[in-house]
Short mmCIF file of C-alpha atoms in Angstrom, two decimals:
data_model
loop_
_atom_site.label_atom_id
_atom_site.label_comp_id
_atom_site.label_asym_id
_atom_site.label_seq_id
_atom_site.Cartn_x
_atom_site.Cartn_y
_atom_site.Cartn_z
CA MET I 1 -87.05 -73.81 -47.76
CA SER I 2 -83.29 -73.25 -46.28
CA SER I 3 -82.81 -71.25 -42.97
CA LEU I 4 -79.97 -70.34 -41.37
CA LEU I 5 -79.82 -68.98 -37.36
CA LEU I 6 -77.17 -66.90 -35.79
CA THR I 7 -77.28 -67.08 -32.12
CA GLY I 8 -76.08 -64.21 -30.20
CA PRO I 9 -74.50 -62.07 -32.74
CA THR I 10 -73.82 -58.35 -31.91
CA TRP I 11 -74.32 -55.83 -34.76
CA TYR I 12 -74.36 -52.09 -35.30
CA ALA I 13 -76.12 -49.24 -36.94
CA VAL I 14 -74.70 -46.78 -38.56
CA ASP I 15 -74.85 -44.08 -35.54
CA GLY I 16 -73.03 -47.09 -34.37
CA THR I 17 -75.57 -48.02 -31.73
CA SER I 18 -75.41 -51.87 -31.04
CA GLU I 19 -77.60 -54.36 -30.54
CA ARG I 20 -77.84 -58.27 -29.57
CA GLY I 21 -79.74 -61.29 -30.45
CA ASP I 22 -80.25 -63.84 -33.00
CA VAL I 23 -80.66 -63.81 -36.90
CA LEU I 24 -82.45 -65.84 -38.72
CA LEU I 25 -81.61 -66.30 -42.77
CA THR I 26 -84.20 -67.72 -44.74
CA ASP I 27 -83.74 -68.55 -48.90
CA GLY I 28 -80.99 -66.01 -49.11
CA VAL I 29 -82.61 -63.38 -47.25
CA VAL I 30 -82.89 -61.72 -43.57
CA ALA I 31 -85.92 -63.10 -42.21
CA GLN I 32 -86.12 -62.14 -38.20
CA VAL I 33 -83.78 -60.04 -36.23
CA GLY I 34 -83.67 -59.76 -32.21
CA THR I 35 -85.87 -62.61 -31.07
CA VAL I 36 -86.82 -65.51 -33.51
CA ASP I 37 -88.83 -68.36 -34.15
CA ALA I 38 -86.34 -70.47 -36.18
CA PRO I 39 -87.51 -73.74 -37.44
CA LYS I 40 -86.03 -76.81 -36.05
CA ASN I 41 -84.03 -77.93 -38.86
CA ALA I 42 -82.29 -74.46 -39.19
CA GLU I 43 -78.69 -74.74 -39.49
CA ARG I 44 -77.29 -72.99 -36.50
CA VAL I 45 -74.13 -70.93 -35.98
CA ASP I 46 -73.27 -69.92 -32.69
CA ALA I 47 -72.19 -66.22 -32.90
CA ASP I 48 -71.99 -65.82 -29.16
CA GLY I 49 -69.16 -62.98 -28.67
CA LEU I 50 -69.35 -62.29 -32.03
CA VAL I 51 -69.51 -59.17 -34.33
CA LEU I 52 -72.34 -59.05 -37.35
CA LEU I 53 -71.06 -57.28 -40.26
CA PRO I 54 -72.59 -56.46 -44.12
CA GLY I 55 -70.17 -58.47 -46.16
CA PHE I 56 -67.18 -57.14 -47.08
CA VAL I 57 -66.82 -55.53 -50.84
CA ASP I 58 -63.77 -55.02 -52.55
CA LEU I 59 -63.34 -52.57 -55.07
CA HIS I 60 -59.94 -53.46 -56.29
CA THR I 61 -59.17 -57.10 -56.66
CA HIS I 62 -56.46 -58.95 -59.57
CA LEU I 63 -57.37 -62.24 -60.01
CA ARG I 64 -55.02 -62.89 -63.22
CA GLU I 65 -57.60 -64.85 -65.04
CA PRO I 66 -57.34 -65.18 -67.85
CA GLY I 67 -53.48 -65.26 -68.98
CA ARG I 68 -51.55 -66.27 -65.74
CA GLU I 69 -53.68 -68.67 -64.06
CA ASP I 70 -50.68 -70.17 -62.60
CA THR I 71 -50.59 -67.03 -60.25
CA GLU I 72 -54.30 -67.12 -59.57
CA THR I 73 -57.76 -68.12 -61.18
CA ILE I 74 -61.09 -66.75 -60.51
CA GLU I 75 -61.74 -69.84 -58.21
CA SER I 76 -58.21 -69.50 -56.14
CA GLY I 77 -58.99 -65.81 -55.18
CA SER I 78 -62.65 -66.54 -55.05
CA ARG I 79 -61.78 -69.03 -52.24
CA ALA I 80 -59.16 -66.25 -51.07
CA ALA I 81 -62.13 -63.44 -50.84
CA ALA I 82 -64.48 -65.78 -49.01
CA VAL I 83 -62.26 -66.60 -46.63
CA GLY I 84 -61.21 -62.98 -45.79
CA GLY I 85 -64.99 -62.05 -45.50
CA PHE I 86 -65.90 -60.54 -48.72
CA THR I 87 -68.94 -61.25 -50.55
CA ALA I 88 -68.29 -58.99 -53.47
CA VAL I 89 -65.05 -58.37 -55.48
CA LEU I 90 -64.24 -56.13 -58.21
CA ALA I 91 -61.91 -58.04 -60.63
CA MET I 92 -59.69 -55.56 -62.30
CA ALA I 93 -58.72 -55.53 -65.95
CA ASN I 94 -55.48 -56.18 -66.65
CA THR I 95 -55.80 -59.51 -67.43
CA SER I 96 -54.57 -61.18 -70.86
CA PRO I 97 -56.34 -60.78 -72.87
CA VAL I 98 -57.76 -57.35 -71.64
CA THR I 99 -61.54 -57.25 -70.22
CA ASP I 100 -61.84 -54.52 -72.67
CA THR I 101 -64.95 -55.80 -75.15
CA ALA I 102 -68.50 -56.97 -73.48
CA GLU I 103 -67.89 -60.79 -74.32
CA ALA I 104 -64.75 -60.62 -72.02
CA ALA I 105 -66.55 -58.81 -69.25
CA GLU I 106 -69.22 -61.72 -69.59
CA ARG I 107 -66.73 -64.50 -69.55
CA ILE I 108 -65.34 -62.97 -65.93
CA LEU I 109 -68.98 -62.72 -64.79
CA ASP I 110 -69.62 -66.53 -65.92
CA LEU I 111 -66.58 -67.83 -64.20
CA GLY I 112 -66.92 -66.02 -60.96
CA ARG I 113 -70.73 -67.52 -60.85
CA ALA I 114 -68.80 -71.11 -61.76
CA ALA I 115 -67.33 -70.92 -58.43
CA GLY I 116 -70.19 -70.09 -56.49
CA LEU I 117 -67.84 -68.67 -53.03
CA VAL I 118 -68.55 -64.25 -54.18
CA ASP I 119 -70.08 -62.11 -56.49
CA VAL I 120 -67.23 -61.46 -59.07
CA VAL I 121 -67.99 -58.06 -60.48
CA PRO I 122 -66.19 -57.44 -63.77
CA VAL I 123 -64.16 -53.61 -63.82
CA GLY I 124 -63.85 -53.00 -67.70
CA ALA I 125 -60.69 -51.33 -68.89
CA VAL I 126 -60.95 -47.54 -70.00
CA THR I 127 -58.93 -47.97 -73.10
CA LYS I 128 -58.43 -50.58 -75.81
CA GLY I 129 -55.65 -53.16 -74.37
CA LEU I 130 -54.82 -50.33 -71.59
CA GLU I 131 -53.14 -48.63 -74.08
CA GLY I 132 -54.35 -45.29 -73.04
CA ALA I 133 -54.38 -44.03 -76.48
CA GLU I 134 -58.23 -45.45 -77.56
CA LEU I 135 -61.70 -45.42 -75.60
CA ALA I 136 -62.75 -49.66 -74.94
CA GLU I 137 -66.12 -50.92 -75.43
CA LEU I 138 -67.56 -49.13 -72.24
CA GLY I 139 -71.23 -48.78 -73.67
CA LEU I 140 -70.95 -52.26 -75.29
CA MET I 141 -69.90 -53.51 -71.55
CA HIS I 142 -72.08 -51.88 -69.55
CA ARG I 143 -74.88 -53.04 -71.72
CA SER I 144 -73.90 -56.93 -71.27
CA ARG I 145 -74.92 -59.20 -69.39
CA ALA I 146 -71.84 -58.02 -66.89
CA ALA I 147 -73.71 -54.76 -66.68
CA VAL I 148 -70.17 -53.16 -66.26
CA ARG I 149 -70.19 -49.76 -64.31
CA VAL I 150 -66.68 -49.38 -63.16
CA PHE I 151 -63.35 -48.80 -65.16
CA SER I 152 -60.26 -49.03 -64.70
CA ASP I 153 -56.69 -49.00 -66.48
CA ASP I 154 -55.24 -49.66 -63.22
CA GLY I 155 -51.69 -50.54 -63.26
CA ARG I 156 -51.79 -47.83 -65.73
CA CYS I 157 -52.67 -44.30 -65.48
CA VAL I 158 -54.73 -42.62 -68.08
CA ALA I 159 -52.23 -39.78 -68.52
CA ASP I 160 -53.66 -38.48 -71.62
CA ALA I 161 -56.48 -35.66 -70.31
CA ARG I 162 -58.18 -35.73 -73.23
CA VAL I 163 -58.85 -39.68 -72.99
CA MET I 164 -59.79 -39.08 -69.58
CA ARG I 165 -62.13 -36.34 -70.58
CA ARG I 166 -63.71 -38.78 -73.11
CA ALA I 167 -63.80 -41.42 -70.90
CA LEU I 168 -66.00 -39.45 -68.01
CA GLU I 169 -68.19 -37.81 -70.29
CA TYR I 170 -69.09 -41.32 -71.47
CA VAL I 171 -69.68 -43.30 -68.56
CA ARG I 172 -72.23 -40.00 -67.01
CA ALA I 173 -74.64 -41.58 -69.57
CA PHE I 174 -75.32 -44.19 -67.13
CA ASP I 175 -73.64 -42.50 -63.83
CA GLY I 176 -70.46 -45.29 -64.37
CA VAL I 177 -67.41 -44.25 -62.38
CA VAL I 178 -63.73 -44.29 -63.68
CA SER I 179 -61.10 -45.68 -61.21
CA GLN I 180 -57.69 -44.03 -61.65
CA HIS I 181 -54.49 -45.47 -60.96
CA SER I 182 -53.30 -41.95 -60.24
CA GLN I 183 -49.37 -41.95 -60.99
CA ASP I 184 -48.10 -39.34 -63.75
CA PRO I 185 -45.60 -41.61 -65.69
CA SER I 186 -43.38 -38.79 -66.81
CA LEU I 187 -42.31 -37.57 -63.38
CA ALA I 188 -40.34 -40.50 -62.52
CA GLY I 189 -38.45 -42.78 -65.08
CA PRO I 190 -39.49 -46.16 -66.06
CA GLN I 191 -37.77 -48.18 -63.44
CA ALA I 192 -39.44 -46.06 -60.58
CA CYS I 193 -39.99 -48.63 -57.47
CA CYS I 194 -40.26 -46.90 -54.56
CA HIS I 195 -41.13 -43.59 -52.76
CA GLU I 196 -38.89 -41.08 -53.61
CA GLY I 197 -36.94 -39.73 -50.63
CA GLU I 198 -34.22 -40.04 -48.69
CA LEU I 199 -33.92 -43.81 -48.17
CA SER I 200 -34.47 -44.00 -51.84
CA GLY I 201 -31.68 -41.94 -52.36
CA ARG I 202 -29.68 -43.81 -49.81
CA LEU I 203 -30.75 -47.38 -51.01
CA GLY I 204 -29.83 -46.37 -54.62
CA LEU I 205 -33.46 -46.78 -55.71
CA PRO I 206 -35.34 -44.49 -58.11
CA GLY I 207 -38.53 -43.19 -56.63
CA TRP I 208 -41.78 -41.89 -57.41
CA PRO I 209 -42.42 -39.04 -55.85
CA ALA I 210 -45.42 -38.16 -54.49
CA VAL I 211 -46.44 -34.99 -56.32
CA ALA I 212 -46.71 -37.93 -59.24
CA GLU I 213 -50.12 -38.97 -57.72
CA ALA I 214 -51.43 -35.71 -56.06
CA SER I 215 -51.03 -33.87 -59.74
CA VAL I 216 -53.03 -36.59 -61.59
CA ILE I 217 -55.79 -36.65 -59.07
CA ALA I 218 -56.07 -32.90 -59.27
CA ARG I 219 -56.22 -32.96 -63.25
CA ASP I 220 -59.07 -35.68 -62.88
CA ALA I 221 -60.65 -34.06 -59.85
CA MET I 222 -60.99 -30.61 -62.30
CA LEU I 223 -62.36 -32.94 -65.26
CA ALA I 224 -65.01 -34.55 -63.07
CA GLU I 225 -66.11 -31.52 -62.16
CA HIS I 226 -66.48 -30.36 -65.78
CA THR I 227 -68.07 -33.48 -66.98
CA GLY I 228 -70.56 -33.81 -64.11
CA SER I 229 -68.97 -37.20 -63.96
CA ARG I 230 -67.41 -39.51 -61.32
CA VAL I 231 -63.83 -40.75 -60.63
CA HIS I 232 -62.73 -42.71 -58.11
CA VAL I 233 -58.94 -42.57 -56.71
CA ALA I 234 -57.87 -46.05 -56.44
CA HIS I 235 -55.17 -47.13 -53.63
CA VAL I 236 -54.34 -42.94 -52.53
CA SER I 237 -51.16 -43.06 -50.67
CA THR I 238 -49.52 -39.55 -50.19
CA ALA I 239 -50.80 -37.08 -47.79
CA GLU I 240 -50.57 -34.62 -50.92
CA GLY I 241 -53.06 -36.88 -52.52
CA VAL I 242 -55.20 -37.07 -49.56
CA ASP I 243 -55.39 -33.07 -49.35
CA VAL I 244 -56.56 -32.97 -52.97
CA VAL I 245 -59.46 -35.46 -52.34
CA ARG I 246 -60.36 -33.62 -49.40
CA TRP I 247 -60.70 -30.44 -51.74
CA ALA I 248 -62.24 -31.93 -54.21
CA LYS I 249 -64.91 -33.53 -51.97
CA ALA I 250 -65.35 -29.79 -50.24
CA ARG I 251 -65.64 -28.78 -53.11
CA GLY I 252 -68.62 -30.58 -54.18
CA ILE I 253 -66.64 -32.70 -57.23
CA ARG I 254 -67.96 -36.08 -57.48
CA MET I 255 -64.93 -37.81 -56.44
CA THR I 256 -64.41 -40.86 -54.13
CA ALA I 257 -61.16 -42.56 -52.97
CA GLU I 258 -60.10 -45.95 -51.46
CA VAL I 259 -56.83 -47.15 -49.54
CA THR I 260 -55.03 -50.23 -49.04
CA PRO I 261 -54.40 -51.76 -45.83
CA HIS I 262 -50.74 -52.05 -46.33
CA HIS I 263 -50.39 -48.18 -47.28
CA LEU I 264 -51.88 -47.73 -44.05
CA ALA I 265 -49.86 -50.01 -41.90
CA LEU I 266 -46.40 -50.54 -43.77
CA GLY I 267 -43.46 -47.88 -44.12
CA THR I 268 -40.54 -47.19 -46.34
CA ASP I 269 -38.13 -48.98 -43.71
CA LEU I 270 -39.07 -52.27 -44.85
CA LEU I 271 -37.24 -51.65 -48.39
CA ALA I 272 -34.03 -51.52 -46.24
CA GLY I 273 -33.41 -55.01 -47.13
CA TYR I 274 -34.73 -55.22 -50.74
CA ASP I 275 -36.99 -57.45 -49.93
CA PRO I 276 -39.16 -57.74 -52.96
CA VAL I 277 -42.30 -58.49 -51.43
CA PHE I 278 -42.78 -54.99 -50.09
CA LYS I 279 -42.27 -53.97 -53.81
CA VAL I 280 -45.95 -52.59 -54.47
CA ASN I 281 -47.33 -49.79 -56.86
CA PRO I 282 -48.13 -46.87 -55.97
CA PRO I 283 -45.17 -47.51 -53.05
CA LEU I 284 -45.20 -47.69 -49.60
CA ARG I 285 -45.24 -44.38 -48.07
CA PRO I 286 -43.03 -42.74 -44.85
CA ASP I 287 -44.82 -42.26 -41.85
CA GLU I 288 -46.17 -38.95 -42.36
CA HIS I 289 -48.37 -40.15 -45.42
CA ARG I 290 -49.45 -43.10 -43.17
CA ALA I 291 -50.71 -41.13 -40.50
CA ALA I 292 -52.31 -38.58 -42.99
CA LEU I 293 -54.17 -41.79 -44.62
CA VAL I 294 -55.47 -42.73 -41.27
CA ASP I 295 -56.69 -39.40 -40.61
CA ALA I 296 -58.45 -39.36 -43.60
CA LEU I 297 -60.33 -42.58 -42.97
CA LEU I 298 -61.71 -41.24 -39.70
CA ASP I 299 -62.63 -38.09 -40.72
CA GLY I 300 -64.54 -39.76 -44.18
CA THR I 301 -61.96 -38.05 -46.87
CA ILE I 302 -61.41 -41.73 -47.72
CA ASP I 303 -64.80 -43.79 -48.69
CA ALA I 304 -63.22 -47.32 -48.95
CA VAL I 305 -60.77 -49.63 -47.99
CA ALA I 306 -59.98 -51.73 -50.89
CA THR I 307 -56.85 -54.73 -50.99
CA ASP I 308 -55.11 -54.05 -54.55
CA HIS I 309 -54.90 -57.90 -53.98
CA ALA I 310 -51.64 -58.88 -56.72
CA PRO I 311 -50.82 -62.10 -56.39
CA HIS I 312 -47.71 -62.92 -58.24
CA ALA I 313 -45.36 -66.38 -58.98
CA ARG I 314 -42.37 -66.91 -57.08
CA HIS I 315 -40.59 -66.33 -60.20
CA ASP I 316 -41.84 -63.13 -60.71
CA LYS I 317 -40.80 -61.53 -56.93
CA GLU I 318 -37.60 -63.33 -56.56
CA HIS I 319 -35.46 -60.74 -58.34
CA ALA I 320 -33.27 -57.59 -57.68
CA PHE I 321 -35.69 -55.05 -56.32
CA VAL I 322 -35.86 -52.92 -58.94
CA ASP I 323 -36.69 -56.19 -61.37
CA ALA I 324 -39.43 -57.73 -59.25
CA ALA I 325 -42.97 -57.65 -60.18
CA PHE I 326 -45.10 -54.59 -58.34
CA GLY I 327 -47.83 -56.17 -55.68
CA MET I 328 -48.83 -57.95 -52.59
CA LEU I 329 -51.87 -60.34 -51.30
CA GLY I 330 -54.74 -58.91 -49.90
CA LEU I 331 -57.89 -60.29 -49.56
CA GLU I 332 -57.28 -62.98 -46.92
CA THR I 333 -55.76 -60.36 -44.34
CA ALA I 334 -57.56 -57.08 -44.94
CA PHE I 335 -60.16 -57.19 -42.24
CA SER I 336 -57.33 -58.48 -39.63
CA VAL I 337 -54.73 -55.80 -40.60
CA VAL I 338 -57.37 -52.94 -40.18
CA HIS I 339 -58.67 -54.14 -37.23
CA ASP I 340 -55.30 -54.80 -35.38
CA LEU I 341 -54.31 -51.03 -36.37
CA LEU I 342 -57.63 -49.48 -35.50
CA VAL I 343 -60.48 -50.68 -34.57
CA ALA I 344 -58.58 -52.59 -31.77
CA ASP I 345 -57.35 -49.38 -30.18
CA GLY I 346 -60.27 -47.68 -30.39
CA ARG I 347 -59.93 -44.85 -32.73
CA LEU I 348 -62.22 -46.87 -35.50
CA GLY I 349 -66.07 -47.97 -34.72
CA TRP I 350 -67.19 -50.81 -35.65
CA ALA I 351 -70.06 -48.91 -37.77
CA ASP I 352 -67.13 -47.02 -39.48
CA LEU I 353 -65.41 -50.40 -40.13
CA ALA I 354 -68.55 -51.50 -41.83
CA ARG I 355 -68.93 -48.30 -44.07
CA LEU I 356 -65.10 -48.48 -45.03
CA LEU I 357 -65.60 -52.34 -45.87
CA SER I 358 -68.79 -52.87 -47.15
CA THR I 359 -71.28 -49.89 -47.43
CA GLY I 360 -68.95 -47.44 -49.33
CA PRO I 361 -67.64 -49.91 -51.72
CA ALA I 362 -70.78 -51.23 -52.52
CA ARG I 363 -72.36 -47.65 -52.73
CA ILE I 364 -69.15 -46.76 -55.09
CA ALA I 365 -69.56 -49.87 -57.45
CA GLY I 366 -73.32 -49.76 -57.40
CA LEU I 367 -73.96 -52.79 -55.90
CA ALA I 368 -77.50 -52.71 -54.14
CA ASP I 369 -77.52 -56.40 -52.77
CA HIS I 370 -74.23 -55.74 -50.86
CA GLY I 371 -72.97 -53.27 -47.89
CA ARG I 372 -77.09 -53.26 -46.38
CA PRO I 373 -77.59 -52.92 -42.82
CA LEU I 374 -79.00 -55.81 -41.40
CA ALA I 375 -82.80 -55.30 -41.35
CA PRO I 376 -85.35 -58.21 -42.70
CA GLY I 377 -86.11 -58.35 -45.95
CA GLY I 378 -82.55 -57.41 -46.79
CA PRO I 379 -80.03 -59.73 -48.57
CA ALA I 380 -78.40 -62.10 -46.42
CA ASN I 381 -74.78 -61.20 -47.51
CA LEU I 382 -73.00 -61.32 -44.10
CA VAL I 383 -69.70 -61.83 -42.30
CA LEU I 384 -68.94 -62.95 -38.72
CA VAL I 385 -65.94 -61.39 -37.02
CA ASP I 386 -64.32 -62.45 -33.83
CA PRO I 387 -62.54 -59.38 -32.33
CA ALA I 388 -60.87 -61.94 -29.81
CA ALA I 389 -59.22 -63.90 -31.99
CA THR I 390 -55.80 -63.53 -33.06
CA VAL I 391 -54.27 -65.00 -36.25
CA THR I 392 -50.74 -65.68 -37.17
CA VAL I 393 -50.25 -65.35 -40.62
CA ASP I 394 -48.95 -68.11 -42.96
CA ARG I 395 -48.28 -67.41 -46.63
CA ASP I 396 -48.30 -71.54 -47.05
CA ALA I 397 -51.82 -71.96 -46.03
CA SER I 398 -53.11 -69.16 -48.17
CA GLN I 399 -55.92 -69.92 -50.41
CA SER I 400 -54.17 -68.19 -53.16
CA LEU I 401 -52.07 -69.65 -55.76
CA SER I 402 -49.43 -67.12 -54.55
CA ARG I 403 -47.25 -66.84 -51.69
CA ASN I 404 -46.47 -62.80 -51.88
CA THR I 405 -48.32 -61.72 -48.65
CA PRO I 406 -46.27 -58.78 -47.10
CA TRP I 407 -47.69 -60.16 -42.99
CA HIS I 408 -46.06 -63.93 -42.97
CA GLY I 409 -45.19 -64.27 -39.84
CA ARG I 410 -46.91 -61.41 -38.27
CA THR I 411 -49.49 -62.34 -35.32
CA LEU I 412 -53.17 -60.17 -35.83
CA THR I 413 -55.80 -59.45 -33.81
CA GLY I 414 -59.40 -59.81 -35.02
CA ALA I 415 -60.66 -63.35 -37.23
CA VAL I 416 -63.03 -63.42 -39.84
CA HIS I 417 -64.80 -66.31 -38.00
CA THR I 418 -67.85 -66.93 -41.07
CA THR I 419 -69.04 -65.48 -44.35
CA ILE I 420 -72.28 -65.65 -45.67
CA LEU I 421 -73.34 -65.33 -49.30
CA ARG I 422 -77.43 -65.07 -49.92
CA GLY I 423 -77.40 -67.08 -46.97
CA THR I 424 -75.10 -69.80 -47.63
CA VAL I 425 -71.82 -70.11 -45.47
CA THR I 426 -69.56 -69.98 -47.76
CA ALA I 427 -66.67 -69.90 -45.51
CA ARG I 428 -65.83 -70.67 -41.97
CA GLY I 429 -62.48 -71.05 -39.94
CA GLY I 430 -60.19 -70.03 -42.40
CA GLU I 431 -61.19 -72.77 -44.53
CA PRO I 432 -64.10 -72.39 -47.97
CA THR I 433 -67.02 -74.37 -47.25
CA ALA I 434 -69.34 -74.22 -50.51
CA CYS I 435 -68.68 -74.28 -54.42
#
C-alpha cells in the first residue's frame, strides 16, 4: 500500500471557503483530509504555504504525434503537461495521419498510457482527413477503447452547416460534444494572419475580422438548439464572440466556451515587430477584446481556460510573418500566466481558478476522475501551487521539443510546485519525476 502525505496545504471549496490541514493519499485515492493518521513509511511533501487544487485539465493540446515527432511527441508533451500541473490533456486530431478512426484514437490512448505522466485523452476528427466534407468514424471512435467524447477539426472550421448539423445529431446519442474552430474561412483570404484593424493595415498584413468568429458561433448555437446537442467554442477571442456565447447560454442552448492564456494576456501591439512567435490562430486581439474575455471569465460565460499548446520546429516559425506557422507553446506556463494576470490582483479567486482549469474542463470532456473537489474517497489527481513563487520563463528549459513560447524572458508570479496523478508525484519543481 503506497501513501503520500501532504502536510499543511490550503484548499478551497466551491463556495470559496478555505481549509488548511494535512492530506493523506493512499493507493491512488484521497484517504484522509484535515487531521490524518499517516503510516510511518508514507512519502511526505511539505506543502506549508501552498494551495492544493484539482489537477488541471487541458481541453486543447496539440501533441503532433504521429507525423511531426520532430516538434513534439506524446511523451515530451506529457512531460510539459505534468510540469504545468496538468493531470489530463485532450490531444487534438490534426496529426498525420489524422485521428479520424477508432484505431488511430486507440493508438493515441496507448502512447499516452506508455508515457505515464498524464492522462492523454484522444480528440476525434469531425470529418475524414479534416476535409470538412464527410463525417469521420464518430460512433466507432466513441465505442472504441479510447471512448472518444470530444470531436474537433481544430485548425480548420467545419464550415459546411449541413456537415456540422449532422455531426451534432450524431454525437447527441452518446452526449458527445463538437469543439469548433469558430472562424469562417470565407470572410478573409488564405493568407490572413492577424486581427483585421488599424494595425494590420499599417503593417500591411492581411487580417481576420472579428465577425468571422462571431458568425460561426451564432450559426453553431442555432444548430445546437435545433439538434439538442452540445457544441463547444474553442479559443474564443473576440468581444463579439463572447456576446454570442452569452446570448446562447441565456437562451438555454448547450454551448460552452474556452479561452487561452495568450488571448487573455497578449495583444496586437506585439505584432509591430513582425515576430512570428506571436502569430497564432485565432489571432491576438486589441485591448477591448481582451477586456471582454476577462469579464466573461469572471461572470462565468467562459467555462474553461485551455492552452492550445501548439509546438513548432524553428524552421516552421522563422519565416516572414505571413508565411510562418500559427501557434504557441502553453502547457508549462498556463497556470502562472492566469495567476499573474487575474489571481494575484484578486480579480479571480482560487475556487474560480479551479473551475476554469480543472472542474469546468473535466465536466465538458466527461472525465469523471478529474476536476473533483478534495474529499475522502476521491481520485488523487491533484496539483500543489505556490502563489508566492516567481518564475522567469526560459524557452531553453522547456520540456517540449519546441521553443516557440511567447513568454520567454518574462517573470510571472505563481508557480506549479507538485503534480500528482493517481497518488503518484509526476512532476516537482519544474521537472517530471515519474514514467
